[in-house]
Structure formats: C-alpha cells, structure tokens
CSV table of C-alpha atoms in Angstrom, one decimal:
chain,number,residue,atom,x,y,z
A,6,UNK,CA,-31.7,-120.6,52.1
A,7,UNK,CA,-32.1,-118.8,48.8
A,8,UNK,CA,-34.6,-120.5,46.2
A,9,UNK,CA,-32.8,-121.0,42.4
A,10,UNK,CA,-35.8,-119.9,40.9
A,11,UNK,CA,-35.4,-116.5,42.6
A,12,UNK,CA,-33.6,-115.3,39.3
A,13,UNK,CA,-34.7,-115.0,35.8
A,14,UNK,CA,-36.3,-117.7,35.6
A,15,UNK,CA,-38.7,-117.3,37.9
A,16,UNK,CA,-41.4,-117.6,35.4
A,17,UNK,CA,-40.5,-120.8,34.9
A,18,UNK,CA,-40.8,-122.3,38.4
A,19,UNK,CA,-43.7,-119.9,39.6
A,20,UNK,CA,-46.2,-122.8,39.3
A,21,UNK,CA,-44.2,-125.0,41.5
A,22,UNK,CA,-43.1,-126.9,39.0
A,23,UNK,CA,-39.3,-127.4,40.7
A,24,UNK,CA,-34.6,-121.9,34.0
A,25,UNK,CA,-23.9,-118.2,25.6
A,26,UNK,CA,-20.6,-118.2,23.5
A,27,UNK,CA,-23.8,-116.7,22.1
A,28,UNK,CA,-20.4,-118.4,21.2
A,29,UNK,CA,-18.2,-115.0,22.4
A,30,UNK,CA,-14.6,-114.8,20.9
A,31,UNK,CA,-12.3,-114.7,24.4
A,32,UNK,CA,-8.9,-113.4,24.5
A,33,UNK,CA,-7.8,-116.7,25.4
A,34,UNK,CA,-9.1,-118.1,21.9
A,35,UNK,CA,-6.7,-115.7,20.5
A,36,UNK,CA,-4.7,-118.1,18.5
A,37,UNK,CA,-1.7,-117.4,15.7
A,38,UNK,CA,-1.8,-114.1,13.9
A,39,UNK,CA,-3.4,-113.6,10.6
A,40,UNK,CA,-1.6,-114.1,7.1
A,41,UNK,CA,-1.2,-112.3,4.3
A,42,UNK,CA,-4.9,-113.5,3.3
A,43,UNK,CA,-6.4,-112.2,6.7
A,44,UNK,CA,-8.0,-115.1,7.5
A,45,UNK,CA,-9.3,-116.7,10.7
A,46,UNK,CA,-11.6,-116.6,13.6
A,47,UNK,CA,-10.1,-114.6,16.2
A,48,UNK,CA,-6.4,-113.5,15.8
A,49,UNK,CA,-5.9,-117.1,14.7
A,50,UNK,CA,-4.9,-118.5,11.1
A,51,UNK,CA,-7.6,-120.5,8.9
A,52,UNK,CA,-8.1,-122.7,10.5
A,53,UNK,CA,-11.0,-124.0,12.9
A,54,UNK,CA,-10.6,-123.1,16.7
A,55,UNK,CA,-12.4,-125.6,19.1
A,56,UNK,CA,-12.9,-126.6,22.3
A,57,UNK,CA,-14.2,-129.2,24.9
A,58,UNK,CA,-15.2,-128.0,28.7
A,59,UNK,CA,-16.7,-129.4,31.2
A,60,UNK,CA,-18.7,-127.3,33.9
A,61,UNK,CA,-19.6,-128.5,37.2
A,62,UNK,CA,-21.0,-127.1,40.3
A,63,UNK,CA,-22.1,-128.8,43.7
A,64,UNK,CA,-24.0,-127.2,46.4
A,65,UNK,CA,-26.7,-127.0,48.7
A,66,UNK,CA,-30.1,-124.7,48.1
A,67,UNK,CA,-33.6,-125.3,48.5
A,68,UNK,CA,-36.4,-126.6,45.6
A,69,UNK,CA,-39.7,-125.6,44.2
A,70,UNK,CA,-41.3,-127.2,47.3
A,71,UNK,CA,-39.3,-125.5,49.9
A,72,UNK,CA,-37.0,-129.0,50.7
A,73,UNK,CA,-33.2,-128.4,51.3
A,74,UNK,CA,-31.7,-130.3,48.3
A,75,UNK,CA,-27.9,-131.2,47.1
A,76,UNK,CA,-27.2,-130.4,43.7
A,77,UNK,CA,-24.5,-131.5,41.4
A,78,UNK,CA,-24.5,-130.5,37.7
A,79,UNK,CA,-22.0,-131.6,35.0
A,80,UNK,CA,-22.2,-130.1,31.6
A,81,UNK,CA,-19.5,-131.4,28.6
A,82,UNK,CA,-19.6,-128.5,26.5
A,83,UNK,CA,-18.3,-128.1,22.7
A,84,UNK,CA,-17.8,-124.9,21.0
A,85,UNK,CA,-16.8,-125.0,17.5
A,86,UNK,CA,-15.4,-121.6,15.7
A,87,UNK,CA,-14.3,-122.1,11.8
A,88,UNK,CA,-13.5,-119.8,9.4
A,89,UNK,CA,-15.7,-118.8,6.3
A,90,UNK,CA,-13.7,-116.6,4.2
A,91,UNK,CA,-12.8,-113.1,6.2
A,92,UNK,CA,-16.2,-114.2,8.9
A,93,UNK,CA,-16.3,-117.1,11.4
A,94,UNK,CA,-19.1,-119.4,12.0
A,95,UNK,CA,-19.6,-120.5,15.7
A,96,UNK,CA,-21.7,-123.2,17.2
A,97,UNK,CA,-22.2,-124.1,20.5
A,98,UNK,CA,-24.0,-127.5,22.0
A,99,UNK,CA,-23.5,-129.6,25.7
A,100,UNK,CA,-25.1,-132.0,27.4
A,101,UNK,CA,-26.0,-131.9,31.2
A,102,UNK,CA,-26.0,-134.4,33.6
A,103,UNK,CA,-28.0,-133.3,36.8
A,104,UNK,CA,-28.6,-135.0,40.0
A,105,UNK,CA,-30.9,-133.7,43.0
A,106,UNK,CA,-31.2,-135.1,46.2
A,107,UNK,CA,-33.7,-133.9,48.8
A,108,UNK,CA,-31.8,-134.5,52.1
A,109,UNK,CA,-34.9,-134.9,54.7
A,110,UNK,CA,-36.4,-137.4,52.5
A,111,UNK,CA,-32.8,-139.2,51.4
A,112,UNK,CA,-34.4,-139.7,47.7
A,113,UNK,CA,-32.0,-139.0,45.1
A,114,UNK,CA,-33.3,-138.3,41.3
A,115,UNK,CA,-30.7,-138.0,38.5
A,116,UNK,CA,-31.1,-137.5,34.8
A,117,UNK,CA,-29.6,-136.6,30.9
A,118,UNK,CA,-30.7,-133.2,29.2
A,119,UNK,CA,-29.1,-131.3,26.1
A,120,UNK,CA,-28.7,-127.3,25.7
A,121,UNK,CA,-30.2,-125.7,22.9
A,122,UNK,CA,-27.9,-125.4,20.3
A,123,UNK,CA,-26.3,-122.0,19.1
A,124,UNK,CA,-25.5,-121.3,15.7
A,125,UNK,CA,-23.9,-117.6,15.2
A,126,UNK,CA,-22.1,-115.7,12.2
A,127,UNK,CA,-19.5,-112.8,12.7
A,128,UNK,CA,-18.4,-110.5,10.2
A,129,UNK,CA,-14.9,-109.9,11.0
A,130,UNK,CA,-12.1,-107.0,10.7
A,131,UNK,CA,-8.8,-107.9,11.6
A,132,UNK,CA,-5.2,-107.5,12.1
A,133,UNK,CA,-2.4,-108.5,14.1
A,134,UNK,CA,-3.3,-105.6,16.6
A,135,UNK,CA,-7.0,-105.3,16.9
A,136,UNK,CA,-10.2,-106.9,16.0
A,137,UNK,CA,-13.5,-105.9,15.3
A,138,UNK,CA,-16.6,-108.2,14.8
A,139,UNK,CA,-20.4,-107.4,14.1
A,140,UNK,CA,-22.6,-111.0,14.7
A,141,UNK,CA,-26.3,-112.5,14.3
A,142,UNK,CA,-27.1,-115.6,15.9
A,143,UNK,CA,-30.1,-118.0,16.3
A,144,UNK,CA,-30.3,-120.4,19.3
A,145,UNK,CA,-32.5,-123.4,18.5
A,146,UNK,CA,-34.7,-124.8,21.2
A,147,UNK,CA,-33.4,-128.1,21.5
A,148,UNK,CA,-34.1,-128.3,25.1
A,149,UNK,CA,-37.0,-129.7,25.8
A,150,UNK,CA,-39.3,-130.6,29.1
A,151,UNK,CA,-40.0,-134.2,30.0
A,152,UNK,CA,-44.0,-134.6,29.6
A,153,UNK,CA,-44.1,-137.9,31.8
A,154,UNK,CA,-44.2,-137.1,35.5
A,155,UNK,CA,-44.4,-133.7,38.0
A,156,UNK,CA,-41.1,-134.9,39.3
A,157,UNK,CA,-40.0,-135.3,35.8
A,158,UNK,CA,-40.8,-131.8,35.2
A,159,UNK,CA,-39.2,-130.3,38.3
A,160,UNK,CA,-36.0,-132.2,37.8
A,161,UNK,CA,-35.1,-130.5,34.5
A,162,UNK,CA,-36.5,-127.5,35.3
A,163,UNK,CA,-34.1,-127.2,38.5
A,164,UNK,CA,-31.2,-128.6,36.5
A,165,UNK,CA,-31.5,-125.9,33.8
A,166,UNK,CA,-31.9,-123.1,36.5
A,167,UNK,CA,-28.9,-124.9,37.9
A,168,UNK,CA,-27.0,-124.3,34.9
A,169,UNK,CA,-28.2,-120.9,34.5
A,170,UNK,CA,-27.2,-119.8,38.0
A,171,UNK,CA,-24.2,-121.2,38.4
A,172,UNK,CA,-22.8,-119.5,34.6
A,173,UNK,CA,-24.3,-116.0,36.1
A,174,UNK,CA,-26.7,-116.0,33.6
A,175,UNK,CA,-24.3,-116.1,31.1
A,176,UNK,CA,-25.5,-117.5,27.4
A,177,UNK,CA,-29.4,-117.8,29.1
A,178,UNK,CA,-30.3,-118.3,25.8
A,179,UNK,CA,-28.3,-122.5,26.0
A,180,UNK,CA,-30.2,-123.0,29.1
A,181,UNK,CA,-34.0,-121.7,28.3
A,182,UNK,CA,-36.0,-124.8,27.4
A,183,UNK,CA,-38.0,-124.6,24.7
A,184,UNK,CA,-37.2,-121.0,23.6
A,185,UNK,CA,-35.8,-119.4,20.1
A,186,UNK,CA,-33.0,-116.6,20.6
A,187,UNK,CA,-32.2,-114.6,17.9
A,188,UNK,CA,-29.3,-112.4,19.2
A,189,UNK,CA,-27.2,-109.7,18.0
A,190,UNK,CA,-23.4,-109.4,18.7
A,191,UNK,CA,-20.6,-107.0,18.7
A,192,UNK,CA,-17.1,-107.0,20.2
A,193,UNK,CA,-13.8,-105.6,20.1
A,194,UNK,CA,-10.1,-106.3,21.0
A,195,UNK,CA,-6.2,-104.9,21.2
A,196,UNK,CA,-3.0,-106.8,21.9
A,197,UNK,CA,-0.3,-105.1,22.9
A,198,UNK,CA,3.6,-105.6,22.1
A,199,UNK,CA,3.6,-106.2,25.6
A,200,UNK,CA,1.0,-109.0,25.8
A,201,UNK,CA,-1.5,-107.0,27.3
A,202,UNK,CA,-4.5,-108.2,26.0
A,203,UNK,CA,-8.1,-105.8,26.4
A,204,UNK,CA,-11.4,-105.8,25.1
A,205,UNK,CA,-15.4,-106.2,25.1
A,206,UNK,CA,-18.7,-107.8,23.7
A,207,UNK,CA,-22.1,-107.3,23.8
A,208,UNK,CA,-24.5,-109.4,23.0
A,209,UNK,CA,-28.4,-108.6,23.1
A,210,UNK,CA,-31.3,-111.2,22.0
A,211,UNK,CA,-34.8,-111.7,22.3
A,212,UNK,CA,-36.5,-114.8,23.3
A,213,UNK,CA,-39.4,-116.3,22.2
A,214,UNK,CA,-41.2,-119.3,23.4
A,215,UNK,CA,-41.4,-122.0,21.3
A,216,UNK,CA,-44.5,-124.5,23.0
A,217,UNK,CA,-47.5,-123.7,24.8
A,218,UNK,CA,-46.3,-124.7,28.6
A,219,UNK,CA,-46.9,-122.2,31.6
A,220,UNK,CA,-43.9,-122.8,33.1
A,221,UNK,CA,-41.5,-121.0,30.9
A,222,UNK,CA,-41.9,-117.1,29.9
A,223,UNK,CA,-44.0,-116.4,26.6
A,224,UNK,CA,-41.3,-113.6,25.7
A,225,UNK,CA,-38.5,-112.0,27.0
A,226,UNK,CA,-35.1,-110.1,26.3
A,227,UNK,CA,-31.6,-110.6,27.2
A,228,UNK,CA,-29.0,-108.3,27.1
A,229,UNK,CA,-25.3,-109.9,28.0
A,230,UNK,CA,-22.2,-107.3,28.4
A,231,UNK,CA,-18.4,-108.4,29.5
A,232,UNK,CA,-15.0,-106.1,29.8
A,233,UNK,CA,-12.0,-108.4,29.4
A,234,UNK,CA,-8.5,-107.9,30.5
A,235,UNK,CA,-5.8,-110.7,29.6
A,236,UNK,CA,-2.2,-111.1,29.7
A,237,UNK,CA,-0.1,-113.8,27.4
A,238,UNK,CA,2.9,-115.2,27.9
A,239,UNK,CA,5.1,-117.6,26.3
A,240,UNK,CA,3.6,-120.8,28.4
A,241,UNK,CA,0.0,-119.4,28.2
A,242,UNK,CA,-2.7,-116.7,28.6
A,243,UNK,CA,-4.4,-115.0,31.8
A,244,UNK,CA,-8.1,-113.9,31.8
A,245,UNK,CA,-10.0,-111.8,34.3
A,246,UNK,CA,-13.4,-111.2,32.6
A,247,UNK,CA,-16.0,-108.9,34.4
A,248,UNK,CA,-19.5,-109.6,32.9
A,249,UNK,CA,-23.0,-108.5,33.6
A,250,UNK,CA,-26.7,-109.9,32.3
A,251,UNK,CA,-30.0,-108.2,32.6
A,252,UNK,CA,-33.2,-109.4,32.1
A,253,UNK,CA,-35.0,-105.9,31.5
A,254,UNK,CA,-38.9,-106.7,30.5
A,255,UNK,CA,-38.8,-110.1,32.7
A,256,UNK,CA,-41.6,-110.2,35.2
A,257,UNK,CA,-39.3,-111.5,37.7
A,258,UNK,CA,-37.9,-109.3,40.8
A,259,UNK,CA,-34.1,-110.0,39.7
A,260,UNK,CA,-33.5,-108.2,36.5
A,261,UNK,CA,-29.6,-108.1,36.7
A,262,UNK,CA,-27.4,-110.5,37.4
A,263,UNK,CA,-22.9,-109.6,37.5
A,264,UNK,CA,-20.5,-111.9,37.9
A,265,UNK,CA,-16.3,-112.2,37.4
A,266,UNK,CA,-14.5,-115.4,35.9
A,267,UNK,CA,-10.8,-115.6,36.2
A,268,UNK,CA,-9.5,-117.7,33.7
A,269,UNK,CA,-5.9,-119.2,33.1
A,270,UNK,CA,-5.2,-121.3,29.3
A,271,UNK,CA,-1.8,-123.8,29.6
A,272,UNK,CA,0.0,-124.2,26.0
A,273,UNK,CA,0.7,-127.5,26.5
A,274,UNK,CA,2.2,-128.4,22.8
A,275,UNK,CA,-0.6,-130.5,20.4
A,276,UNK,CA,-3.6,-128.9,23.5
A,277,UNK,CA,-4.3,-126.2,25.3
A,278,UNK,CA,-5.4,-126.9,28.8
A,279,UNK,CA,-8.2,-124.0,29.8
A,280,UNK,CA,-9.7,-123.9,33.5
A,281,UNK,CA,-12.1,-121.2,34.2
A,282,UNK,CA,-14.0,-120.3,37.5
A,283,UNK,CA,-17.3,-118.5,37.2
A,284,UNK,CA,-18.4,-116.5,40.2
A,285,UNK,CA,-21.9,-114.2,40.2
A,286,UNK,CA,-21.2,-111.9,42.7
A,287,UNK,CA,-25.2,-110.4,43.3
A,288,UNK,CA,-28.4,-112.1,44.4
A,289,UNK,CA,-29.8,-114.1,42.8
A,290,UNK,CA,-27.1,-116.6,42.0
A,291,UNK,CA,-24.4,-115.4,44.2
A,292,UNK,CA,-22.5,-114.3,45.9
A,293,UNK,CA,-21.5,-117.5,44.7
A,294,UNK,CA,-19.4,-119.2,48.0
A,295,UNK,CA,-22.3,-118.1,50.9
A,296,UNK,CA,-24.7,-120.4,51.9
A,297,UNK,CA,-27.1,-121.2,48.6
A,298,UNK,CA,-25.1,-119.3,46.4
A,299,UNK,CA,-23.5,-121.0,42.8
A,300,UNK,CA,-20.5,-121.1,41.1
A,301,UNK,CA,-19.2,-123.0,37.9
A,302,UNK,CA,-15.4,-124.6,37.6
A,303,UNK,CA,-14.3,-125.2,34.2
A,304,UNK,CA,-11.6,-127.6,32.9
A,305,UNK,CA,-11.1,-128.6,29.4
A,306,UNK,CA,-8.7,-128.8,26.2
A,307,UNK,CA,-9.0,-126.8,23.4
A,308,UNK,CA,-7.0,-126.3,19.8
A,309,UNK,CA,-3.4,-125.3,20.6
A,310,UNK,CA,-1.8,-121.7,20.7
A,311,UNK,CA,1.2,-119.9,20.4
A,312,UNK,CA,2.3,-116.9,21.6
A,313,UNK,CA,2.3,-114.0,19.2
A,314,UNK,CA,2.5,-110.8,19.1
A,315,UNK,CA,2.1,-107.2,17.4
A,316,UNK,CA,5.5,-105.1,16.9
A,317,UNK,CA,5.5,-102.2,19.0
C-alpha cells in the first residue's frame, strides 16, 4: 500500500511523525445576472453568495510507521463570497473531524482540527456574458500541531495529509499547518445563450512557515490551475472541472498532482443542493478508487440560483 505522505507533504512526515477556494469562483456559483449597477460576485446580483459542504472520505492506506490504518475524515466547510462595490470578498474556514484506526493493533484514535482560514479580494469585470477577475489572497495559519504527545502529533499530521490527498491537492494552502499563503489569482468565464458554460483559474502562492517545527516545509510554492466546462438548465447546473496542482521547488519526489471533479448543483427553491466528487487521477493521491488511493464526496446547500442567461 501507498504511504499519504508520499505527496507534497512529504516534508512534513519525513521524521516519522505520522500535510483552496483560494475561494475560486465556480460556474456553479454563477447566480442571477448583474443589474444596471453591475454588481455582484460572480454573475450573481449584490448580494452575498454562500455555502455549507461537507467533505468526507473513507479508506484504507498505511501510516508513518508502516501499520495498515482506516481512515475516515469529515470536514464542514463554509465559503462565504459578498460583494464590495464592483470586487468580491471571499473567505473560506472548516473544521475537520479525523479518525484513524490501526487495524493489527484494533486501537482507534479520533480528534477535532480547524483549516487555516482564507481571506481573498477579487477585482472584478463583468457582464451578463463574461467575467473577468484579477485576486490577492492571504491564508492565515490557523492550523496548528498538538504539542502534547507523538501520537498527538501523528494524528493531525495524517488527518491534514488526509485532507490534502483526498481534495487532490486542491487549496494546499487550508490544509498546511502552521503556514502563511499569500496567493495570487486570476480567472475567466463565458455563458452562452445556450447554457453552455466555460472557463478557467489560476491560482499561484507561496508558503511560508510560520513556527520553528521540522516537520513541516520552511518554504515552498504552490501553483493550482483548473479548465471548467458547465451546462445550466432550468432545474440546475452541471460541472466537469479538470484541475492540476504542482509543487515545483518542493523537496518531495511528487511535484504534480491532477485530478477531475464532476459536480451537479439542484435549484431546489429557498437552497441549492450542491454534490461534488473529487477524484486525483496520478500518484500520489490517486488514482483515487485503487487500493490506497483517495477521493472526496461532497454534499451541501448553498444560496439559491436561477437560471439565466445572455441573449444570443
């Protein structure tokens, strides 16, 4: 079986010591058309877009000490996007439960962490057809190591490499304890009369740690890219997104990790009901279904939407 720490953050568990969107603007978030004013995050009015996941994965793989484990990690996650005149303001925070259980020895350990949270501003260019969006961001290190016990130590450092894996990588910067991200962003999107929706973001950052532990890299860089390709209808919208993250100055073997996440968003009148399944698709989180491999399935509700669109 295939070690988590086998990734980027390999740094981290190299001692044995058993590691988002940059809050991205999705075609599904695309919510009512601007006014006359041009207002709004997104394609959406003014008014403040939000919503409330949960992520979970549960699998087999193998710790820092070489045991097989099984993992199971739940993360409620809240992202936030409200407008600030013609810009947008975005924040991003969960929590994360994680429970490891080493199966040869039957000892379970389980235990609360937080993300770091993500703050980012977008200045925005907009119309019914197209937007365009320039972004800085700063990721605080709220995610901090347990300084109580080894196992302590291991726990969160697996659960955090759990979340990593399992999201492809995808916003590192929420699940690198005690690390500062200040990230740059760009994206840009069409809508067709059709409903064809199409687009991209990248997002580049560099990390710096924040305490003096060995575990977790001194420095590092992380560059986050995604094509998206949606299609909304009058009952909802459908996302296939096609993402890839590279770790280019990390000391680790794994520099690059791709991944694809269908996603499908239900209007279902005063919510929107948003699943989402993450799948990496390379070593070292995937592929995600074969033996040590991760995944992440998303469910949540987020602020409602209506179907909209340009004139041809």
């Amino acid at each position: 079986m295939r070690p988590i720490w086998a990734g980027p953050l390999a740094g981290i568990l190299a001692l044995g010591l058993a590691t988002a969107s940059q809050a991205e603007v999705r075609p599904s978030d695309i919510n009512r058309p601007v006014g006359e004013d041009g207002l709004g995050p997104g394609y959406g009015g003014n008014q403040t877009q939000w919503a409330l996941e949960l992520v979970g994965f549960f699998g087999t793989g193998t710790s820092a000490a070489g045991r097989d484990v099984d993992r199971v990690s739940l993360a409620p996650t809240l992202r936030v996007a409200t407008p600030e005149r013609r810009n947008d303001v975005e924040v991003v925070w969960a929590l994360l439960s994680h429970r490891q259980t080493e199966t040869d020895l039957d000892l379970t350990r389980q235990d609360l962490f937080v993300s770091n949270v993500h703050v980012g501003y977008h200045w925005a260019w907009r119309s019914l057809a197209r937007q365009l969006r320039f972004g800085l961001s700063l990721t605080l290190p709220a995610a901090r190591l347990p300084t109580d016990s080894a196992d302590a130590i291991r726990l969160a450092l697996d659960a955090y490499a759990t979340q990593a894996a399992m999201r492809g990588w995808r916003e590192l910067w929420l699940w690198t304890p005690e690390t500062l991200t200040v990230a740059g962003h760009f994206d840009l999107y069409s809508r067709q009369a059709s409903g064809l929706i199409f687009g991209g973001q990248i997002i580049a950052g560099a990390m710096q740690r924040t305490s003096d532990s060995p575990v977790i890299e001194e420095q590092n860089v992380v560059v986050q890219a995604d094509l998206d390709l949606a299609f909304d209808v009058a009952h909802g919208r459908y996302l296939l997104r096609a993402g890839v993250v590279a770790l280019p100055i990390t000391e680790a073997d794994d520099k690059l990790q791709a991944s694809i996440e269908p996603e499908a968003r239900f209007r279902l009148g005063p919510v929107d009901l948003v699943t989402r399944l993450t799948v990496p698709v390379n070593k070292p989180a995937g592929f995600a279904f074969s033996e040590g491999g991760f995944w992440a399935a998303t469910i949540g509700i987020a602020n409602a939407t209506s179907q909209v669109l340009p004139e041809e």
